[in-house]
XYZ file of C-alpha atoms in Angstrom:
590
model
C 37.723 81.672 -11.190
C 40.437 84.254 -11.159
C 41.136 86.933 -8.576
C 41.549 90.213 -8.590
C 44.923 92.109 -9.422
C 47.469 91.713 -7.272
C 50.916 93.008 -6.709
C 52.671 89.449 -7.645
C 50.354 89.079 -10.902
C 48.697 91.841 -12.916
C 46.205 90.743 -15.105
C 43.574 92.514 -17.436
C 40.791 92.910 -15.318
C 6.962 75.842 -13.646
C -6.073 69.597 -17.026
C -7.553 71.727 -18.946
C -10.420 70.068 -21.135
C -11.435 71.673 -24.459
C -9.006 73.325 -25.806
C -7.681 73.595 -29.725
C -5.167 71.288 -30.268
C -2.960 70.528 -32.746
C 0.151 68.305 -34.100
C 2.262 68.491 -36.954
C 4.746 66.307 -37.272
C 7.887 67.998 -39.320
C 9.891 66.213 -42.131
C 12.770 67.989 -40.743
C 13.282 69.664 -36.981
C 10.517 73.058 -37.525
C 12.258 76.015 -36.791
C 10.061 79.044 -35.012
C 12.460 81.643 -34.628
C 12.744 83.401 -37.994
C 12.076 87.059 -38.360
C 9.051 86.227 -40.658
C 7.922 84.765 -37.281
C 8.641 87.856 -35.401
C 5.495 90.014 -33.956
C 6.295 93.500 -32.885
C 7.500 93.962 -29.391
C 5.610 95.909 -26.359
C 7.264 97.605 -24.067
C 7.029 95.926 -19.823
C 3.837 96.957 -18.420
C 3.911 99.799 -15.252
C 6.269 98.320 -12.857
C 5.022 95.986 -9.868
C 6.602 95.910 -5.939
C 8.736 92.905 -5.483
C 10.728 91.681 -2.597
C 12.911 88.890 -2.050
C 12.416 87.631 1.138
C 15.219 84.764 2.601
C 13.210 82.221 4.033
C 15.857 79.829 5.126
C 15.696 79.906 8.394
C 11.876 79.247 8.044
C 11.966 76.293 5.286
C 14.373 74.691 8.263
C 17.516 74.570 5.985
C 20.852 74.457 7.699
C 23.097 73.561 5.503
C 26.334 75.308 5.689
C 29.106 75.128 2.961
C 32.715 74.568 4.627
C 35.541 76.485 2.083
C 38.223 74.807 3.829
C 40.160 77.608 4.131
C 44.059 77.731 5.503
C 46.358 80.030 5.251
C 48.116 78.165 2.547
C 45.573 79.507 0.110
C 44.979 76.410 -1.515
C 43.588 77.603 -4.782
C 40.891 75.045 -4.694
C 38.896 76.867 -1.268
C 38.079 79.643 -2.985
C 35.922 78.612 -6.553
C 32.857 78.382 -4.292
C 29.979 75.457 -4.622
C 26.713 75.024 -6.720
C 23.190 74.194 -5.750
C 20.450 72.359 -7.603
C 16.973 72.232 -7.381
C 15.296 68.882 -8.164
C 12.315 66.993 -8.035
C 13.321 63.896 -7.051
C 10.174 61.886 -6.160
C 8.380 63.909 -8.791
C 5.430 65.386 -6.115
C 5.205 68.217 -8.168
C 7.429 70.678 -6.326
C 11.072 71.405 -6.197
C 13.749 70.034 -3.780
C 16.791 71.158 -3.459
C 20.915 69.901 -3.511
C 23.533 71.398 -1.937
C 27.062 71.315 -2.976
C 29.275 70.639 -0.100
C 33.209 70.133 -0.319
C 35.494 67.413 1.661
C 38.480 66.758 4.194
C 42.281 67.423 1.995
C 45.548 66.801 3.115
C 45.623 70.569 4.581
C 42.260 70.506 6.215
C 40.537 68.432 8.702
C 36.659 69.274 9.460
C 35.478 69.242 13.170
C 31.830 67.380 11.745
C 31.629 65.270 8.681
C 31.419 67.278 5.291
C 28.566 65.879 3.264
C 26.324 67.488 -0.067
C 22.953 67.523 1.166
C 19.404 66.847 -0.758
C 16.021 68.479 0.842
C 12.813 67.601 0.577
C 10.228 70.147 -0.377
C 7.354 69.353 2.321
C 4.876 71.347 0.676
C 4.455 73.489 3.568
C 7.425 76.129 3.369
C 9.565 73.750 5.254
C 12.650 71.039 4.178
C 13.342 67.508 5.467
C 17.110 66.314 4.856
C 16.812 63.554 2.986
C 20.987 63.025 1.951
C 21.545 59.348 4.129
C 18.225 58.037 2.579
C 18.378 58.879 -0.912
C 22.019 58.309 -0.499
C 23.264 61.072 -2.365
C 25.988 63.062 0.157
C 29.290 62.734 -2.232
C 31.260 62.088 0.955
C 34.610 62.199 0.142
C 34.166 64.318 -2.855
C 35.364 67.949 -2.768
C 32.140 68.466 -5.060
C 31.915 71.413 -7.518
C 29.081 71.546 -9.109
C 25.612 69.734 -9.849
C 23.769 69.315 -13.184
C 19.851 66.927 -13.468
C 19.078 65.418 -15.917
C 16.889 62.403 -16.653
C 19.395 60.570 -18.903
C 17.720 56.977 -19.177
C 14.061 58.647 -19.917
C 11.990 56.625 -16.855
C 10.320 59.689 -15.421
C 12.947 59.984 -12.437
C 15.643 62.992 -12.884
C 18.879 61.817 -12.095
C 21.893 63.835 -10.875
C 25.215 64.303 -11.853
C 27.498 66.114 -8.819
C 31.253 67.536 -10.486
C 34.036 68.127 -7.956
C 37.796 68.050 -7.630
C 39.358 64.730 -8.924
C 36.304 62.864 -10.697
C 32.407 63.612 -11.152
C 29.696 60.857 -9.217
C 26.346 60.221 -11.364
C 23.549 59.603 -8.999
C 20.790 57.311 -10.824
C 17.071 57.937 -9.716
C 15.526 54.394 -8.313
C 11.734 56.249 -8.652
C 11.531 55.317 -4.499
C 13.209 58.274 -3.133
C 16.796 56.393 -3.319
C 19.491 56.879 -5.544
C 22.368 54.736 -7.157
C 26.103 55.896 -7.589
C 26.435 54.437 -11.376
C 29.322 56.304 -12.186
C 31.673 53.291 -13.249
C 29.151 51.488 -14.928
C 27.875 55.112 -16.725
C 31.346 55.639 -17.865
C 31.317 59.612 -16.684
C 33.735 59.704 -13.696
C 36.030 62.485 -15.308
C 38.946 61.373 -13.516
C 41.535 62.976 -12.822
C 40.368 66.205 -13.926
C 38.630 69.343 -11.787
C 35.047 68.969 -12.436
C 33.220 72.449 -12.682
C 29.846 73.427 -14.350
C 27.993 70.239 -16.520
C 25.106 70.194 -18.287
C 22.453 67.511 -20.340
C 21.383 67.701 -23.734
C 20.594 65.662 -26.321
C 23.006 67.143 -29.266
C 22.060 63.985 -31.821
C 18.928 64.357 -31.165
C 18.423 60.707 -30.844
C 16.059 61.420 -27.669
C 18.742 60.597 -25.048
C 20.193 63.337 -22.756
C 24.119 63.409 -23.697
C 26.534 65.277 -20.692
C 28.896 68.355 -21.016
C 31.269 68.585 -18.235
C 33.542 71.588 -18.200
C 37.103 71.298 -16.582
C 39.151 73.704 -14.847
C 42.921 74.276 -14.455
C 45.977 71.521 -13.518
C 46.274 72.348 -10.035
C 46.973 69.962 -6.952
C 48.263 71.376 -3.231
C 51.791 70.170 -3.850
C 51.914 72.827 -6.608
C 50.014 75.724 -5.032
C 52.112 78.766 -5.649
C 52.586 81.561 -3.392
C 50.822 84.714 -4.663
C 50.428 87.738 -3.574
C 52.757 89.839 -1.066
C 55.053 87.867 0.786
C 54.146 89.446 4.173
C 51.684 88.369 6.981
C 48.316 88.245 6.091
C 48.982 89.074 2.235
C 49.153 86.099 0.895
C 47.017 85.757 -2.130
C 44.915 82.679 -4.435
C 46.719 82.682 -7.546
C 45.862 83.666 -11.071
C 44.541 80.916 -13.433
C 47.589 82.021 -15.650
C 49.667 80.401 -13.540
C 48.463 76.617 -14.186
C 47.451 74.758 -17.199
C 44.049 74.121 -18.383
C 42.052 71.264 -18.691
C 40.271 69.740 -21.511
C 36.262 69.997 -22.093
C 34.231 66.464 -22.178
C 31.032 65.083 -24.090
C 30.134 61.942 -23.253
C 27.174 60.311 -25.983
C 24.377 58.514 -24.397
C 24.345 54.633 -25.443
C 20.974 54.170 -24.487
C 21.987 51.099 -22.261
C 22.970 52.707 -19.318
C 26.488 53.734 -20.529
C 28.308 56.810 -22.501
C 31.208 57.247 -24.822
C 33.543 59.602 -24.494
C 33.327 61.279 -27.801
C 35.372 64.739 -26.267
C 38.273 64.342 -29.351
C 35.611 63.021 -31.896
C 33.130 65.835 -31.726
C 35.607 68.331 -31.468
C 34.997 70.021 -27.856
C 37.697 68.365 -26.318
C 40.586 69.447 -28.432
C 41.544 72.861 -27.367
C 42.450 74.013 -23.729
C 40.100 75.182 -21.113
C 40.024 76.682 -17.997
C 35.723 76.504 -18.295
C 33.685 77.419 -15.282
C 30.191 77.941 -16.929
C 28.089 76.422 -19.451
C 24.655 76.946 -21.451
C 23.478 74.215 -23.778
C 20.986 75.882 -25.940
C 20.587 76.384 -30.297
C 22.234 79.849 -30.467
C 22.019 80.119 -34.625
C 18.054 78.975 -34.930
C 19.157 75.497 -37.173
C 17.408 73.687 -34.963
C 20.333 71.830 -33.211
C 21.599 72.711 -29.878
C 24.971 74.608 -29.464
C 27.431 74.736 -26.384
C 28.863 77.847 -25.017
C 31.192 77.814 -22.426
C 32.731 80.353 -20.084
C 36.305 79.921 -19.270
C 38.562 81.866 -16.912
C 41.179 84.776 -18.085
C 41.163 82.166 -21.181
C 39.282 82.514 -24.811
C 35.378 81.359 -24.297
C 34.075 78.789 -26.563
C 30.908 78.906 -28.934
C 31.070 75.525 -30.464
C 28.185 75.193 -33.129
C 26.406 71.570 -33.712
C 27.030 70.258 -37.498
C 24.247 67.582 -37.266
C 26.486 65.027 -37.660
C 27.886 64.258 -34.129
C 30.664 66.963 -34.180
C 30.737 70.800 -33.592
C 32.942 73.674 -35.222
C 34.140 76.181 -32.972
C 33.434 79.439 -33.916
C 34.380 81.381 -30.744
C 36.970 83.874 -32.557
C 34.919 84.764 -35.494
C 31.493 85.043 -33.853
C 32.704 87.869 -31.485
C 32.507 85.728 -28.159
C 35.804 84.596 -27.179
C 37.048 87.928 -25.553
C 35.793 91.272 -25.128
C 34.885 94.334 -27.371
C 38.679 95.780 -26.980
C 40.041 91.967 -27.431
C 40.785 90.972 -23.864
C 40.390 87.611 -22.435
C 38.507 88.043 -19.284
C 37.749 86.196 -16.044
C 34.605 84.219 -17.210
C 32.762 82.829 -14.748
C 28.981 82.441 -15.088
C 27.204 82.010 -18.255
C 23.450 82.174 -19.736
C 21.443 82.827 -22.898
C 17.975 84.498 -23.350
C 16.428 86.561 -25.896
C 16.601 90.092 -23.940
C 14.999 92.363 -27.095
C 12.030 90.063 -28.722
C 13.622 89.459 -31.847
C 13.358 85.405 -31.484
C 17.138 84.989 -31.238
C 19.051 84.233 -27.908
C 21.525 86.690 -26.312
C 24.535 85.250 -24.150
C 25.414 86.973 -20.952
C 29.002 86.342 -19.533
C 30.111 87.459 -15.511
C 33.422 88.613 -14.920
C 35.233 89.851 -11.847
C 35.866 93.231 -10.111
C 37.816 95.784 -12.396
C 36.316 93.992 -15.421
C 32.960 93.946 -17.315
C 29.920 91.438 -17.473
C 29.632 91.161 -21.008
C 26.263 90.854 -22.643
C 26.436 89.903 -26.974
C 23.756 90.133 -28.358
C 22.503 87.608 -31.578
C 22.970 89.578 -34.925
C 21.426 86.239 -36.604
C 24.181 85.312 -38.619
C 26.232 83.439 -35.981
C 28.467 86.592 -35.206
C 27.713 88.412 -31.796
C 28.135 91.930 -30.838
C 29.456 93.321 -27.205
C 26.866 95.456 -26.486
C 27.474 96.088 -22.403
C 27.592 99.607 -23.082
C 24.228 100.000 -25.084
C 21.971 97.949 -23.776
C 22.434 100.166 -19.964
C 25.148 97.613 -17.980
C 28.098 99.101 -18.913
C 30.288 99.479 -15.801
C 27.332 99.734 -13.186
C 29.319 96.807 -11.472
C 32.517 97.261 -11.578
C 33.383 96.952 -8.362
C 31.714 93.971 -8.009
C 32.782 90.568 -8.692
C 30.044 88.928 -11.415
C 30.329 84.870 -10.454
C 26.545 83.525 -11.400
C 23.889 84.666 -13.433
C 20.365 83.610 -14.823
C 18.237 85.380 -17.131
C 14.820 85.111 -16.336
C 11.805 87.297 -16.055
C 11.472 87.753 -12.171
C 8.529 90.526 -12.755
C 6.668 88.443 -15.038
C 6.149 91.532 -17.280
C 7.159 89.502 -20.232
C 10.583 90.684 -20.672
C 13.870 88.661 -19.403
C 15.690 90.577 -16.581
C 19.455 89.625 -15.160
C 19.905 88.424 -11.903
C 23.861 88.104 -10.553
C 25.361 87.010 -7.305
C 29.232 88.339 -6.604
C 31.487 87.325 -4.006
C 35.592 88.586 -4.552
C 37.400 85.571 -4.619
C 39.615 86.605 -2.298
C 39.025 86.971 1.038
C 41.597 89.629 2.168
C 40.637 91.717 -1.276
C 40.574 94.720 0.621
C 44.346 94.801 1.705
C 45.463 95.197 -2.122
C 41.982 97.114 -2.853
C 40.466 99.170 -0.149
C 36.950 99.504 -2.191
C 36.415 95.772 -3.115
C 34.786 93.804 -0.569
C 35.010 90.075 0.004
C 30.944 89.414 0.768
C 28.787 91.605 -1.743
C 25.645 92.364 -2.676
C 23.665 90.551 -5.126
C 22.658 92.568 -8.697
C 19.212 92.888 -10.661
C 18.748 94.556 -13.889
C 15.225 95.014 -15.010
C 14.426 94.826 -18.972
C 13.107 97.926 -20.071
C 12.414 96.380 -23.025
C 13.946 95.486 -26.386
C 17.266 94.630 -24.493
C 17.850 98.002 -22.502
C 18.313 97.635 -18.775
C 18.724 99.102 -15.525
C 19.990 98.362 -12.081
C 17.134 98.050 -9.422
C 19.077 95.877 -7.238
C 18.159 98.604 -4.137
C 14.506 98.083 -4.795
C 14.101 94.306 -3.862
C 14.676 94.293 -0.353
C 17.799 93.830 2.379
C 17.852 90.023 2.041
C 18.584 90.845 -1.545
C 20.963 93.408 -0.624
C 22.670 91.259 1.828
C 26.438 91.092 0.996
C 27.415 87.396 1.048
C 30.357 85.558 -1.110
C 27.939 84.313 -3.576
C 28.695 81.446 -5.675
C 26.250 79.296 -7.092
C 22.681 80.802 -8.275
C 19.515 78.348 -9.363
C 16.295 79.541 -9.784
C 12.724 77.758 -9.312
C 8.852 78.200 -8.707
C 9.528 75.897 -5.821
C 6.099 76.985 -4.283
C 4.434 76.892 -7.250
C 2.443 80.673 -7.006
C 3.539 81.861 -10.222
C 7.020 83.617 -9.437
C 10.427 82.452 -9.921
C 12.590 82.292 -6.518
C 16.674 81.899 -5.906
C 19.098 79.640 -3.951
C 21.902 81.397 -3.633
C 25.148 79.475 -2.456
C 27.490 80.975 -0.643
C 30.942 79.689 0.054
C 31.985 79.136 3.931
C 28.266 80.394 5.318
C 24.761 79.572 5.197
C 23.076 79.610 1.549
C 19.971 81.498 1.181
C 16.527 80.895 -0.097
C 15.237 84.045 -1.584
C 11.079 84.291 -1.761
C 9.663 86.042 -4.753
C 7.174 88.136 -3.115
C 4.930 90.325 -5.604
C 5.999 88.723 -9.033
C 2.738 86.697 -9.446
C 0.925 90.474 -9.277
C 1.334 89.975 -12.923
C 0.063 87.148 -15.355
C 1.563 84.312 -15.861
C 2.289 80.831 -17.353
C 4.484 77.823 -16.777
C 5.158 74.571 -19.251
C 6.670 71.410 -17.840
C 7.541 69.520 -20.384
C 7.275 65.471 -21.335
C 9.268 64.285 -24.334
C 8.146 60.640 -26.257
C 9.780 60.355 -29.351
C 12.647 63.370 -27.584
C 14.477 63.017 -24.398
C 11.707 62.931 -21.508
C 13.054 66.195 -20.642
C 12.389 67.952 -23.687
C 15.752 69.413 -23.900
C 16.312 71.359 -26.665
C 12.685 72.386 -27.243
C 12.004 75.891 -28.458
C 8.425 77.475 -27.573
C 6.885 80.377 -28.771
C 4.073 82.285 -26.883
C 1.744 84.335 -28.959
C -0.813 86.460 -26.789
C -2.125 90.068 -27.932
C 0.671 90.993 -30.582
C 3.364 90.199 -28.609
C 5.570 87.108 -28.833
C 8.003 85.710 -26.347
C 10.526 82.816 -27.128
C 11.764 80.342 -24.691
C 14.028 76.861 -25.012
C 14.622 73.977 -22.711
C 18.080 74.560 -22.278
C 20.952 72.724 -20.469
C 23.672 74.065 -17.831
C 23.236 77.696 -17.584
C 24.514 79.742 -14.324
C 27.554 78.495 -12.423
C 27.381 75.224 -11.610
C 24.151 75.037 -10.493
C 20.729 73.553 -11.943
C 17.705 75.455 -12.327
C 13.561 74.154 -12.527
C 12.984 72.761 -15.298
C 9.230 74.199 -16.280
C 9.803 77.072 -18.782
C 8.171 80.235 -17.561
C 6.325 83.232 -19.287
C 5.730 86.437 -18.080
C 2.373 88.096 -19.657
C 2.179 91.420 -17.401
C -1.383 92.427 -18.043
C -2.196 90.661 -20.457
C -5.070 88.607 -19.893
C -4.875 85.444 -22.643
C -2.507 83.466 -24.759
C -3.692 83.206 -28.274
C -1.150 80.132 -28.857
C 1.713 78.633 -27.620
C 3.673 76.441 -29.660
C 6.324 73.928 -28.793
C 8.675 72.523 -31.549
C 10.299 69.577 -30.137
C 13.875 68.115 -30.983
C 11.923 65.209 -32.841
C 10.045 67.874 -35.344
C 6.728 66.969 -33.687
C 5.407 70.458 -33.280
C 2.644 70.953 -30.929
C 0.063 73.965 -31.275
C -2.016 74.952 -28.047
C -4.880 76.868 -28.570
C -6.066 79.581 -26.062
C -4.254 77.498 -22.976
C -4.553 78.883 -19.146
C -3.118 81.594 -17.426
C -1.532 81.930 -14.160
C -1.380 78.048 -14.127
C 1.684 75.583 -14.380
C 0.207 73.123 -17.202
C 2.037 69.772 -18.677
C 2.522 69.264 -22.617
C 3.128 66.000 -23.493
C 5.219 66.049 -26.744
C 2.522 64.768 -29.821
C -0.251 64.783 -27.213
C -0.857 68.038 -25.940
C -1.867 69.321 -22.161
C -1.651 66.068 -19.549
C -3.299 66.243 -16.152
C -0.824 66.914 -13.717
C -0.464 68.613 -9.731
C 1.970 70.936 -9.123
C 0.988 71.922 -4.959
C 0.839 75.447 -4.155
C 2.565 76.183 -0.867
C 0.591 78.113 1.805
C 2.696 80.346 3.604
C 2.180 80.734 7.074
C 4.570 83.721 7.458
């Protein structure tokens, strides 16, 4: 989180019986994505009508993030909150988290300031469920949220980052949860706890933690930025503080973690990270961590298979921008975006800057290519802070979806054409990685300016199409319908590890289905401190059947489906193959 030039700092910008079945169980971890693999890619079928419709109000949501804002400008108010979606009591559809901040020395609330967990009622409406399952953070200036079922029992569990330490929230399988985070070992004290993500880098089938850290900032050295002149005071550039260190904490499979930050490597250098995708980025097999950090180098840090990482962010092309600049990174996410079996990383930025996509060249080096895949500076203005690749059309090709919000909220005295609330941004895969901005096609709600922060997406009525909750900071979040994205064909996996982590994390899957392939992993983070469902989804446009679908699994178990469903969510269980399991549809009344 940095802000926008100022005068006082200048700075560079989701049972089926009979089908074909099969399992092979690899000497070492199979890997998929090869270009022998690779089937010739279509372009997106005709184009379908899609809305998204904010159906807050309706699903009885009032939550309302407080940015405890003063005139002091603590630097703090202004990074924003997350939101996670979760199924808690594991119904079959998605609740959802929201990241709420806390009373400081500078700010006193009017009402008590708590994070607050709905439950999905299966009817297009929410119960708050916080004092029962015990999850509110109170106290807690919380950040972030990452899920993750780290002790395997069938129950996600939740870790929630904020200012000052991190609180893991264990899953009791009754609707309550536990605050384990002394016993866990993961409280991150002392440190400003942003984005966080699970997965199992050993491969030992445990779900290890990533928990990115921010700058060294406290109130009693909050700087005065900006022009020194009423109303111009400004939130101050991340230049002007120190940055944290990255953690890894190592499952123990007891309960407990070790801090293995130093050992493995990711905690050594300096950070100032804000996003985070966990996801194999060089096709070994092993899954890699990529990390965006603010006006500060980003960090690829490859897995060497023996409990440590080498950090290639220089060489591979990912640390800075195509003319060299370190820029304010913010959200982060990986996808393949051309069909080539090989994921491509997509980086926001800020207003005067670029979001930068780099796209795989296979060899662990990465190539800026903003300009020719279509972005280029068709958001300039805006200021990128999440992101998530997904395929909101189902037409079989990943699309961008970004929410911006200025982090600062009197932009528009230092820049009369940069707003504080903005609009939120589409770009729709033409195909083979080229996009354009259709943003102005998907409705007001969509088009709504808010100060955007966090971003997770999820089937959370279970029709087919991927929706958003979109947090924004100091208002109301919203709860964006897909409307129109189940015209086309689809498919959704949840996944259910045995010999791997129960999540699956770290899976890679393969979708075969009338000569054209799409590739998809179970990956960890992603976004801006937010958590997203965790059934893998595959667009198929019009095309009627999937010839195969193969899952290799972070055990080397490989699982081959023959000729599963369509426009169903199905269950794999890892060895065994599809598992009966309900996933509700919602009704909707309005």
């Amino acid at each position: 989180m940095s802000v926008q030039k100022h005068p006082g700092r200048p700075r560079s910008g989701e049972l089926i019986a009979g089908l074909l079945f099969t399992v092979v169980v690899a000497a070492e971890a199979a890997v998929l994505w090869s270009p022998a693999h690779l089937q010739s890619a279509q372009s997106p079928s005709k184009g379908i009508p899609i809305q998204f419709k904010d159906v807050r109000e309706a699903a009885r949501i009032t939550f309302q993030h407080e940015a405890t804002m003063t005139p002091e400008k603590n630097y703090i108010e202004t990074v924003g909150n997350g939101v996670g979606w979760i199924d808690y009591d594991q119904d079959g559809l998605m609740d959802l988290y929201f990241v709420q901040s806390a009373a400081t020395d500078w700010f006193k609330p009017t009402r008590p300031l708590r994070s607050t967990l709905y439950h999905n009622n299966g009817d297009g409406t929410f119960t708050d469920v916080t004092e029962k399952a015990g999850v509110g953070a109170e106290g807690l200036y919380a950040q972030g949220v990452a899920v993750g079922d780290f002790d395997n029992d069938g129950y996600p569990d939740m870790l929630v980052t904020g200012y000052g330490h991190a609180i893991l929230y264990h899953n009791n399988g009754n609707g309550t949860f536990t605050d384990v985070t002394a016993k866990a070992g993961v409280g991150d004290e002392g440190n400003w706890s942003t984005s966080a993500g699970w997965f199992d880098y050993d491969k030992d089938g445990y779900l290890d933690l990533v928990i990115c850290n921010y700058i060294k900032w406290t109130s009693k050295n909050n700087l005065w930025c900006g022009e020194r002149r009423p109303g111009y005071r400004a939130y101050c550039h991340p230049d002007d503080y120190r940055g944290q260190k990255t953690k890894l904490y190592h499952n123990n499979h007891n309960g407990t973690f070790t801090d293995v930050s130093d050992a493995s490597g990711v905690g050594k250098p300096e950070s100032k990270g804000m996003g985070v995708v966990l996801a194999d980025l060089n096709n070994d097999g092993w899954p890699d961590i990529m990390i965006a950090n603010d006006t500060w180098p980003n960090f690829l840090f490859l897995n060497n298979h023996d409990g440590t990482f080498r950090d290639i962010s220089f060489n591979s092309g990912v640390a800075a921008s195509d003319d060299g600049r370190y820029e304010a990174g913010m959200g982060v996410d990986a996808a393949d975006v051309d069909g080539d079996g090989w994921l491509d990383i997509y980086v926001t930025h800020l207003a005067m800057e670029l979001n930068r996509l780099y796209h795989n060249n296979h060899d662990e080096t990465f190539d800026d290519a903003t300009y020719s895949s279509g972005l280029g500076n068709s958001a300039v203005k805006l200021s990128g802070v999440s992101a998530k690749m997904f395929d909101y059309d189902n037409d079989g090709w990943t699309d961008i979806f970004q929410v911006n919000g200025s982090m600062l909220d009197n932009i528009s005295m230092y820049h009369a054409d940069i707003s504080w609330k903005e609009p939120k941004l589409m770009y729709h895969n033409l195909g083979e990685g080229k996009f354009e901005k259709v943003s102005d096609q998907l409705g007001p709600d969509f088009m709504k300016p808010t100060v955007g922060r966090g971003l997770a997406v999820a089937d959370f009525d279970n029709d087919g199409d991927q929706d958003v909750a979109v947090s924004n900071s100091n208002d109301l979040p919203q709860l964006l319908r897909n409307d129109g994205g189940n015209a086309n064909n689809w498919l959704e996996v949840m996944l259910v590890g045995v010999k791997s982590n129960r999540d699956g994390r770290g899976a890679a899957l393969k979708l075969s289905t009338e000569g054209f392939a799409e590739y998809r992993q179970a990956q960890g983070g992603m976004s801006y401190m937010s958590a997203h469902d965790p059934r893998i989804a595959f667009g198929l446009g019009r095309r009627k059947s999937v010839e195969s679908l193969d899952i290799t699994w972070p055990s080397g178990v490989v699982d081959k489906l023959t000729n599963p469903p369509i426009n169903q969510i199905i269950t794999v269980k890892e060895g065994v193959g599809i598992i009966p399991r309900k996933f509700p549809k919602i009704n909707w009344k309005q």
